[in-house]
Amino acid sequence: MCSSFSRGGIVLCLLLASSIGTFGAVIQLTDGMTYSNAAILQRDAENVQIQVHYGEIKVPISSVKSIDGVAVDQLTLPPAPSPETGNSATTDVAAAAMHPLPGPLGPTNSTTVGLAPAPPLRPAAIAPVKYVHNFKMDLFLLVFGVITAIWTGMLLWVQRDVAELFADAPREIKRWNAKVLLLPGLGLWWYLCARSAKIAQQEDVRAKSLSLSRAPASQATANPPVKRGLFSGRVKFSMPFRSKKKQVEFEFLDDDGKSIDIQRDSPEMTGIEAAHQVLQEAITERASDVHIDPQDKDYHVRFRIDGQLQERMVFEKVDGQRVVSSLKVLAQIDVAEKRKSQDGRFRVRTSLHDIDFRVATTYSMYGEKMVVRILDRKGGMLGLGDLGMPKPMMETFDRVIHSRSGIILATGPTGAGKTSTLYAGLGRLDTRHFNVMTVEDPVEYHLDGATQIPVRPKAGVTFESGLRSILRQDPDVIFVGEIRDSETATTAIRAALTGQLVFSSLHAQDALNTVVRMQQMGVETYQIASALLMVVAQRLVRVLCNKCREPYPASGTELLSLGLELPKGQTIYRAKGCATCDNTGYHGRTAIFELVVLDDELRRGISDGLNQQALADIARSKGWHSYREDGVTKILNGITTVEEVLQAG
Ligand SMILES: [Zn+2]
């Protein structure tokens, strides 16, 4: 009996010791947060996965300052997965890079962990990872061991006394045993619960302090930090907080610009605080879209930055649903309807400008998915010089937009910056002496002196009807956001032929393909030939991060793939990745252009019904360059990479 009693005590002690022993590493993040009792589960070139008391979190390497006192840039990182090394090699390296996990009450003074043999092509990874000894943890375990010994001794002592006192009542002995063993057990359980709650709360406070209170006091009054509702909006994992950029404060407006009275206590709005945080991060990070994707067990939030999706946050399933439902309320769409695709919009007002959000939901296997498109008019209109157009092209563009009548078209994929280019042109016009009218979906820029009409299908305002109403308003210059159907196409061409200058955009592969597209939309070739002034085609390419771009001599194959003859060995640049650019190697985007200005010969060619190839031959004989050629100039200037230009098409 005696032995069973003390055995129980020892088991409890061992349990506590092992739970602490496995959390040995001290991980410091760049934003000041420290995880003291963490265990490193896995580490690769980009992320460290660590286990803390309340769960696992994934931290990008760029956000880690040090591990056990060693600065992260002094730790040798295992290589990123590559076709040469294969996945298994990478896993071995990652496993070997794990922090040593000491056994229960075991010594923690293992200092060096060797890495598995490095893959042949990456000799840099052979160096062993060195960990600095954690003396604090040693001391803790020593004290813990002493307490355990004293406790075990006390248990034996109590056991002896009880056995003497209740020698004739074995049931009483059992009751005492239970009491003495259960009480410390309960205490231990309470301690661990309180501890994980405290860590979770610190994490929450950290998130709040970084995202909500960073703005100066003058701006903070625009939308005071929201009070805590039923839902704390705790993000399971979120790393945008590493950005030291100033967060924008804002208030929510409805589609008409009236302030929305947010019923924070209503059940649909319990996620508003987290939704606010998501949008704030997205704006700060220059995201163009926010994807809120339901998965099997949680919700993933991804931002589209410079055209690429990047995962930024993970919410618990229920919290993700709350965020989605709050955004639905803001966008004035039916919260109860979860199966039908819906769309809506809302606006936020910052101290500087308004930002429009367009929300679209769809039903999916694991729940409702939402995409929020951010239309940030912050930058305002770009000047002609800011577009990234080569100078001679810019001068031609500027000359043609000052024509009195005709149609100017921009073409390229969605989100390629067509509107920015056309607005840069509109901005050059004298809006005081011309009646400039636009119909757009949505209005992306504010143009002083112009009448801008947003498309509202529900109110009966479409591109076509908007354009027809503009024509009754004695316009000089008309901007039609997009020509999508034959009615709009023919109306726009007719306006261009009757003395108005029309700007519009159209989906086509390249500049000369627009002629074919116009014909397919039912516009007569003679009308195109006489109305069309100029076509700008553009694609976006990512701009190399100038902190980390890497020069190298161009190889023959690269130049061949671009179809160009250039001296082999010409220095060009490739993307590398650093903390400034979130390890992408790129920061921001620019456009590559091609410009076709119609002259008599091309007009004759169009009305004679020449095919695209024949038209291209004529254009080329006049010195026309494709956007790939503009792309090559940008590669040689170190603005972008070969991959980006090839990918642009
Ligand atoms: Zn960089």
PDB file of C-alpha atoms in Angstrom, residues 262-447:
ATOM      1  CA  ILE A 262     -22.677  49.000 -36.466  1.00  0.00           C
ATOM      2  CA  GLN A 263     -24.801  46.982 -34.059  1.00  0.00           C
ATOM      3  CA  ARG A 264     -21.855  45.369 -32.384  1.00  0.00           C
ATOM      4  CA  ASP A 265     -24.057  43.451 -29.975  1.00  0.00           C
ATOM      5  CA  SER A 266     -26.153  41.755 -32.649  1.00  0.00           C
ATOM      6  CA  PRO A 267     -25.369  38.068 -33.157  1.00  0.00           C
ATOM      7  CA  GLU A 268     -24.380  38.599 -36.811  1.00  0.00           C
ATOM      8  CA  MET A 269     -21.757  41.171 -35.900  1.00  0.00           C
ATOM      9  CA  THR A 270     -19.724  39.267 -33.322  1.00  0.00           C
ATOM     10  CA  GLY A 271     -16.887  39.012 -35.836  1.00  0.00           C
ATOM     11  CA  ILE A 272     -16.709  42.701 -36.690  1.00  0.00           C
ATOM     12  CA  GLU A 273     -13.615  43.315 -34.632  1.00  0.00           C
ATOM     13  CA  ALA A 274     -11.674  40.581 -36.400  1.00  0.00           C
ATOM     14  CA  ALA A 275     -13.080  41.667 -39.782  1.00  0.00           C
ATOM     15  CA  HIS A 276     -11.875  45.192 -39.021  1.00  0.00           C
ATOM     16  CA  GLN A 277      -8.455  43.802 -38.231  1.00  0.00           C
ATOM     17  CA  VAL A 278      -8.319  41.747 -41.438  1.00  0.00           C
ATOM     18  CA  LEU A 279      -9.252  44.729 -43.615  1.00  0.00           C
ATOM     19  CA  GLN A 280      -6.817  46.978 -41.814  1.00  0.00           C
ATOM     20  CA  GLU A 281      -3.977  44.540 -42.416  1.00  0.00           C
ATOM     21  CA  ALA A 282      -4.998  44.133 -46.044  1.00  0.00           C
ATOM     22  CA  ILE A 283      -4.920  47.891 -46.642  1.00  0.00           C
ATOM     23  CA  THR A 284      -1.588  48.266 -44.883  1.00  0.00           C
ATOM     24  CA  GLU A 285      -0.118  45.414 -46.910  1.00  0.00           C
ATOM     25  CA  ARG A 286      -1.311  46.934 -50.241  1.00  0.00           C
ATOM     26  CA  ALA A 287      -3.485  43.889 -50.944  1.00  0.00           C
ATOM     27  CA  SER A 288      -5.861  44.057 -53.895  1.00  0.00           C
ATOM     28  CA  ASP A 289      -8.061  41.169 -52.744  1.00  0.00           C
ATOM     29  CA  VAL A 290      -8.753  39.310 -49.541  1.00  0.00           C
ATOM     30  CA  HIS A 291      -9.763  35.663 -49.785  1.00  0.00           C
ATOM     31  CA  ILE A 292     -11.508  34.132 -46.778  1.00  0.00           C
ATOM     32  CA  ASP A 293     -11.487  30.407 -47.485  1.00  0.00           C
ATOM     33  CA  PRO A 294     -13.226  27.766 -45.393  1.00  0.00           C
ATOM     34  CA  GLN A 295     -11.200  24.604 -44.906  1.00  0.00           C
ATOM     35  CA  ASP A 296     -11.995  21.372 -43.157  1.00  0.00           C
ATOM     36  CA  LYS A 297     -11.268  22.702 -39.657  1.00  0.00           C
ATOM     37  CA  ASP A 298     -10.576  26.416 -39.989  1.00  0.00           C
ATOM     38  CA  TYR A 299     -10.725  29.496 -42.136  1.00  0.00           C
ATOM     39  CA  HIS A 300      -7.660  30.709 -44.035  1.00  0.00           C
ATOM     40  CA  VAL A 301      -7.249  34.360 -44.944  1.00  0.00           C
ATOM     41  CA  ARG A 302      -5.086  35.126 -47.955  1.00  0.00           C
ATOM     42  CA  PHE A 303      -4.107  38.491 -49.394  1.00  0.00           C
ATOM     43  CA  ARG A 304      -3.372  39.104 -53.038  1.00  0.00           C
ATOM     44  CA  ILE A 305      -0.297  41.321 -53.066  1.00  0.00           C
ATOM     45  CA  ASP A 306       1.371  42.258 -56.350  1.00  0.00           C
ATOM     46  CA  GLY A 307      -0.810  39.716 -58.097  1.00  0.00           C
ATOM     47  CA  GLN A 308       0.109  36.775 -55.884  1.00  0.00           C
ATOM     48  CA  LEU A 309      -1.874  35.185 -53.085  1.00  0.00           C
ATOM     49  CA  GLN A 310      -0.159  34.995 -49.710  1.00  0.00           C
ATOM     50  CA  GLU A 311      -1.614  33.314 -46.664  1.00  0.00           C
ATOM     51  CA  ARG A 312      -1.779  35.746 -43.777  1.00  0.00           C
ATOM     52  CA  MET A 313      -4.103  34.492 -41.069  1.00  0.00           C
ATOM     53  CA  VAL A 314      -5.896  31.401 -39.881  1.00  0.00           C
ATOM     54  CA  PHE A 315      -9.132  31.626 -37.917  1.00  0.00           C
ATOM     55  CA  GLU A 316     -10.949  28.976 -35.959  1.00  0.00           C
ATOM     56  CA  LYS A 317     -13.845  27.726 -38.079  1.00  0.00           C
ATOM     57  CA  VAL A 318     -16.477  29.449 -35.979  1.00  0.00           C
ATOM     58  CA  ASP A 319     -14.534  32.717 -35.876  1.00  0.00           C
ATOM     59  CA  GLY A 320     -14.062  32.626 -39.654  1.00  0.00           C
ATOM     60  CA  GLN A 321     -17.820  32.237 -40.056  1.00  0.00           C
ATOM     61  CA  ARG A 322     -18.353  35.243 -37.810  1.00  0.00           C
ATOM     62  CA  VAL A 323     -15.953  37.349 -39.873  1.00  0.00           C
ATOM     63  CA  VAL A 324     -17.774  36.353 -43.062  1.00  0.00           C
ATOM     64  CA  SER A 325     -21.174  37.121 -41.588  1.00  0.00           C
ATOM     65  CA  SER A 326     -20.039  40.538 -40.277  1.00  0.00           C
ATOM     66  CA  LEU A 327     -18.718  41.465 -43.701  1.00  0.00           C
ATOM     67  CA  LYS A 328     -22.018  40.342 -45.216  1.00  0.00           C
ATOM     68  CA  VAL A 329     -23.890  42.700 -42.902  1.00  0.00           C
ATOM     69  CA  LEU A 330     -21.591  45.563 -43.903  1.00  0.00           C
ATOM     70  CA  ALA A 331     -22.083  44.791 -47.595  1.00  0.00           C
ATOM     71  CA  GLN A 332     -25.853  44.689 -47.041  1.00  0.00           C
ATOM     72  CA  ILE A 333     -26.325  41.181 -48.305  1.00  0.00           C
ATOM     73  CA  ASP A 334     -28.573  38.499 -46.855  1.00  0.00           C
ATOM     74  CA  VAL A 335     -26.748  36.990 -43.885  1.00  0.00           C
ATOM     75  CA  ALA A 336     -29.076  33.998 -43.597  1.00  0.00           C
ATOM     76  CA  GLU A 337     -28.539  32.988 -47.237  1.00  0.00           C
ATOM     77  CA  LYS A 338     -25.449  30.839 -47.211  1.00  0.00           C
ATOM     78  CA  ARG A 339     -25.898  28.709 -50.320  1.00  0.00           C
ATOM     79  CA  LYS A 340     -26.548  31.229 -53.051  1.00  0.00           C
ATOM     80  CA  SER A 341     -23.706  33.355 -54.428  1.00  0.00           C
ATOM     81  CA  GLN A 342     -24.207  36.958 -53.428  1.00  0.00           C
ATOM     82  CA  ASP A 343     -22.384  40.206 -53.900  1.00  0.00           C
ATOM     83  CA  GLY A 344     -22.415  43.571 -52.266  1.00  0.00           C
ATOM     84  CA  ARG A 345     -20.230  46.482 -51.394  1.00  0.00           C
ATOM     85  CA  PHE A 346     -19.311  48.897 -48.679  1.00  0.00           C
ATOM     86  CA  ARG A 347     -16.822  51.646 -48.181  1.00  0.00           C
ATOM     87  CA  VAL A 348     -14.471  52.780 -45.460  1.00  0.00           C
ATOM     88  CA  ARG A 349     -13.388  56.323 -44.815  1.00  0.00           C
ATOM     89  CA  THR A 350      -9.850  56.942 -43.643  1.00  0.00           C
ATOM     90  CA  SER A 351      -8.473  60.314 -42.688  1.00  0.00           C
ATOM     91  CA  LEU A 352      -7.133  60.709 -46.225  1.00  0.00           C
ATOM     92  CA  HIS A 353      -9.493  59.053 -48.656  1.00  0.00           C
ATOM     93  CA  ASP A 354     -12.264  56.509 -49.190  1.00  0.00           C
ATOM     94  CA  ILE A 355     -11.629  52.888 -50.026  1.00  0.00           C
ATOM     95  CA  ASP A 356     -14.290  50.773 -51.718  1.00  0.00           C
ATOM     96  CA  PHE A 357     -14.773  47.107 -50.965  1.00  0.00           C
ATOM     97  CA  ARG A 358     -16.686  44.731 -53.192  1.00  0.00           C
ATOM     98  CA  VAL A 359     -17.725  41.535 -51.535  1.00  0.00           C
ATOM     99  CA  ALA A 360     -18.625  38.273 -53.287  1.00  0.00           C
ATOM    100  CA  THR A 361     -19.638  35.060 -51.540  1.00  0.00           C
ATOM    101  CA  THR A 362     -20.008  31.559 -52.829  1.00  0.00           C
ATOM    102  CA  TYR A 363     -21.039  28.248 -51.353  1.00  0.00           C
ATOM    103  CA  SER A 364     -18.318  25.619 -51.057  1.00  0.00           C
ATOM    104  CA  MET A 365     -17.855  22.178 -49.557  1.00  0.00           C
ATOM    105  CA  TYR A 366     -16.578  23.424 -46.187  1.00  0.00           C
ATOM    106  CA  GLY A 367     -18.716  26.522 -45.928  1.00  0.00           C
ATOM    107  CA  GLU A 368     -19.089  29.962 -47.325  1.00  0.00           C
ATOM    108  CA  LYS A 369     -16.120  31.422 -49.176  1.00  0.00           C
ATOM    109  CA  MET A 370     -15.740  35.158 -49.507  1.00  0.00           C
ATOM    110  CA  VAL A 371     -13.573  37.345 -51.684  1.00  0.00           C
ATOM    111  CA  VAL A 372     -13.250  41.027 -50.853  1.00  0.00           C
ATOM    112  CA  ARG A 373     -11.863  43.201 -53.609  1.00  0.00           C
ATOM    113  CA  ILE A 374     -10.208  46.371 -52.390  1.00  0.00           C
ATOM    114  CA  LEU A 375     -10.477  49.434 -54.592  1.00  0.00           C
ATOM    115  CA  ASP A 376      -8.110  51.836 -53.017  1.00  0.00           C
ATOM    116  CA  ARG A 377      -8.142  55.287 -54.558  1.00  0.00           C
ATOM    117  CA  LYS A 378      -5.366  56.367 -52.244  1.00  0.00           C
ATOM    118  CA  GLY A 379      -2.704  56.868 -54.853  1.00  0.00           C
ATOM    119  CA  GLY A 380      -5.092  59.059 -56.779  1.00  0.00           C
ATOM    120  CA  MET A 381      -4.571  59.295 -60.482  1.00  0.00           C
ATOM    121  CA  LEU A 382      -1.197  58.465 -61.870  1.00  0.00           C
ATOM    122  CA  GLY A 383       0.566  60.984 -64.027  1.00  0.00           C
ATOM    123  CA  LEU A 384       1.602  59.955 -67.493  1.00  0.00           C
ATOM    124  CA  GLY A 385       5.211  59.751 -66.325  1.00  0.00           C
ATOM    125  CA  ASP A 386       4.315  57.380 -63.461  1.00  0.00           C
ATOM    126  CA  LEU A 387       2.924  54.661 -65.702  1.00  0.00           C
ATOM    127  CA  GLY A 388       6.313  53.255 -66.639  1.00  0.00           C
ATOM    128  CA  MET A 389       5.881  53.986 -70.350  1.00  0.00           C
ATOM    129  CA  PRO A 390       9.052  54.466 -72.385  1.00  0.00           C
ATOM    130  CA  LYS A 391       9.534  58.156 -73.160  1.00  0.00           C
ATOM    131  CA  PRO A 392       8.931  58.134 -76.937  1.00  0.00           C
ATOM    132  CA  MET A 393       5.755  56.092 -76.380  1.00  0.00           C
ATOM    133  CA  MET A 394       4.616  58.533 -73.729  1.00  0.00           C
ATOM    134  CA  GLU A 395       5.040  61.455 -76.076  1.00  0.00           C
ATOM    135  CA  THR A 396       3.031  59.721 -78.796  1.00  0.00           C
ATOM    136  CA  PHE A 397       0.315  58.826 -76.282  1.00  0.00           C
ATOM    137  CA  ASP A 398       0.154  62.412 -75.075  1.00  0.00           C
ATOM    138  CA  ARG A 399      -0.135  63.732 -78.638  1.00  0.00           C
ATOM    139  CA  VAL A 400      -2.970  61.366 -79.623  1.00  0.00           C
ATOM    140  CA  ILE A 401      -5.128  61.958 -76.508  1.00  0.00           C
ATOM    141  CA  HIS A 402      -5.364  65.613 -77.468  1.00  0.00           C
ATOM    142  CA  SER A 403      -7.342  64.721 -80.606  1.00  0.00           C
ATOM    143  CA  ARG A 404     -10.860  66.214 -80.806  1.00  0.00           C
ATOM    144  CA  SER A 405     -12.683  63.048 -81.798  1.00  0.00           C
ATOM    145  CA  GLY A 406     -12.172  59.342 -82.229  1.00  0.00           C
ATOM    146  CA  ILE A 407     -11.779  56.364 -79.918  1.00  0.00           C
ATOM    147  CA  ILE A 408      -8.778  55.391 -77.810  1.00  0.00           C
ATOM    148  CA  LEU A 409      -8.752  51.847 -76.461  1.00  0.00           C
ATOM    149  CA  ALA A 410      -6.750  50.147 -73.745  1.00  0.00           C
ATOM    150  CA  THR A 411      -6.523  46.388 -73.697  1.00  0.00           C
ATOM    151  CA  GLY A 412      -5.083  43.729 -71.421  1.00  0.00           C
ATOM    152  CA  PRO A 413      -6.208  41.244 -68.779  1.00  0.00           C
ATOM    153  CA  THR A 414      -8.366  42.244 -65.802  1.00  0.00           C
ATOM    154  CA  GLY A 415      -6.381  44.183 -63.259  1.00  0.00           C
ATOM    155  CA  ALA A 416      -3.596  45.064 -65.708  1.00  0.00           C
ATOM    156  CA  GLY A 417      -3.934  48.769 -64.994  1.00  0.00           C
ATOM    157  CA  LYS A 418      -5.928  49.760 -68.100  1.00  0.00           C
ATOM    158  CA  THR A 419      -8.051  52.219 -66.133  1.00  0.00           C
ATOM    159  CA  SER A 420      -4.951  53.824 -64.603  1.00  0.00           C
ATOM    160  CA  THR A 421      -3.503  54.374 -68.074  1.00  0.00           C
ATOM    161  CA  LEU A 422      -6.716  55.838 -69.478  1.00  0.00           C
ATOM    162  CA  TYR A 423      -7.134  58.087 -66.437  1.00  0.00           C
ATOM    163  CA  ALA A 424      -3.555  59.282 -66.795  1.00  0.00           C
ATOM    164  CA  GLY A 425      -4.656  60.375 -70.272  1.00  0.00           C
ATOM    165  CA  LEU A 426      -7.927  61.950 -69.054  1.00  0.00           C
ATOM    166  CA  GLY A 427      -5.977  63.829 -66.412  1.00  0.00           C
ATOM    167  CA  ARG A 428      -4.023  65.574 -69.153  1.00  0.00           C
ATOM    168  CA  LEU A 429      -7.198  67.068 -70.624  1.00  0.00           C
ATOM    169  CA  ASP A 430      -8.614  70.462 -69.797  1.00  0.00           C
ATOM    170  CA  THR A 431     -11.706  69.495 -67.811  1.00  0.00           C
ATOM    171  CA  ARG A 432     -12.713  73.137 -67.269  1.00  0.00           C
ATOM    172  CA  HIS A 433     -13.323  73.743 -70.939  1.00  0.00           C
ATOM    173  CA  PHE A 434     -14.445  70.256 -71.920  1.00  0.00           C
ATOM    174  CA  ASN A 435     -17.470  68.377 -70.683  1.00  0.00           C
ATOM    175  CA  VAL A 436     -15.843  65.136 -69.519  1.00  0.00           C
ATOM    176  CA  MET A 437     -18.293  62.381 -68.587  1.00  0.00           C
ATOM    177  CA  THR A 438     -17.564  58.838 -67.476  1.00  0.00           C
ATOM    178  CA  VAL A 439     -19.545  55.658 -66.860  1.00  0.00           C
ATOM    179  CA  GLU A 440     -17.611  53.141 -64.809  1.00  0.00           C
ATOM    180  CA  ASP A 441     -17.944  50.017 -62.757  1.00  0.00           C
ATOM    181  CA  PRO A 442     -16.856  51.097 -60.215  1.00  0.00           C
ATOM    182  CA  VAL A 443     -15.557  54.660 -60.294  1.00  0.00           C
ATOM    183  CA  GLU A 444     -11.890  54.054 -59.512  1.00  0.00           C
ATOM    184  CA  TYR A 445     -10.483  57.564 -59.497  1.00  0.00           C
ATOM    185  CA  HIS A 446     -11.886  60.955 -58.756  1.00  0.00           C
ATOM    186  CA  LEU A 447     -11.421  63.363 -61.666  1.00  0.00           C
TER     187      LEU A 447
END
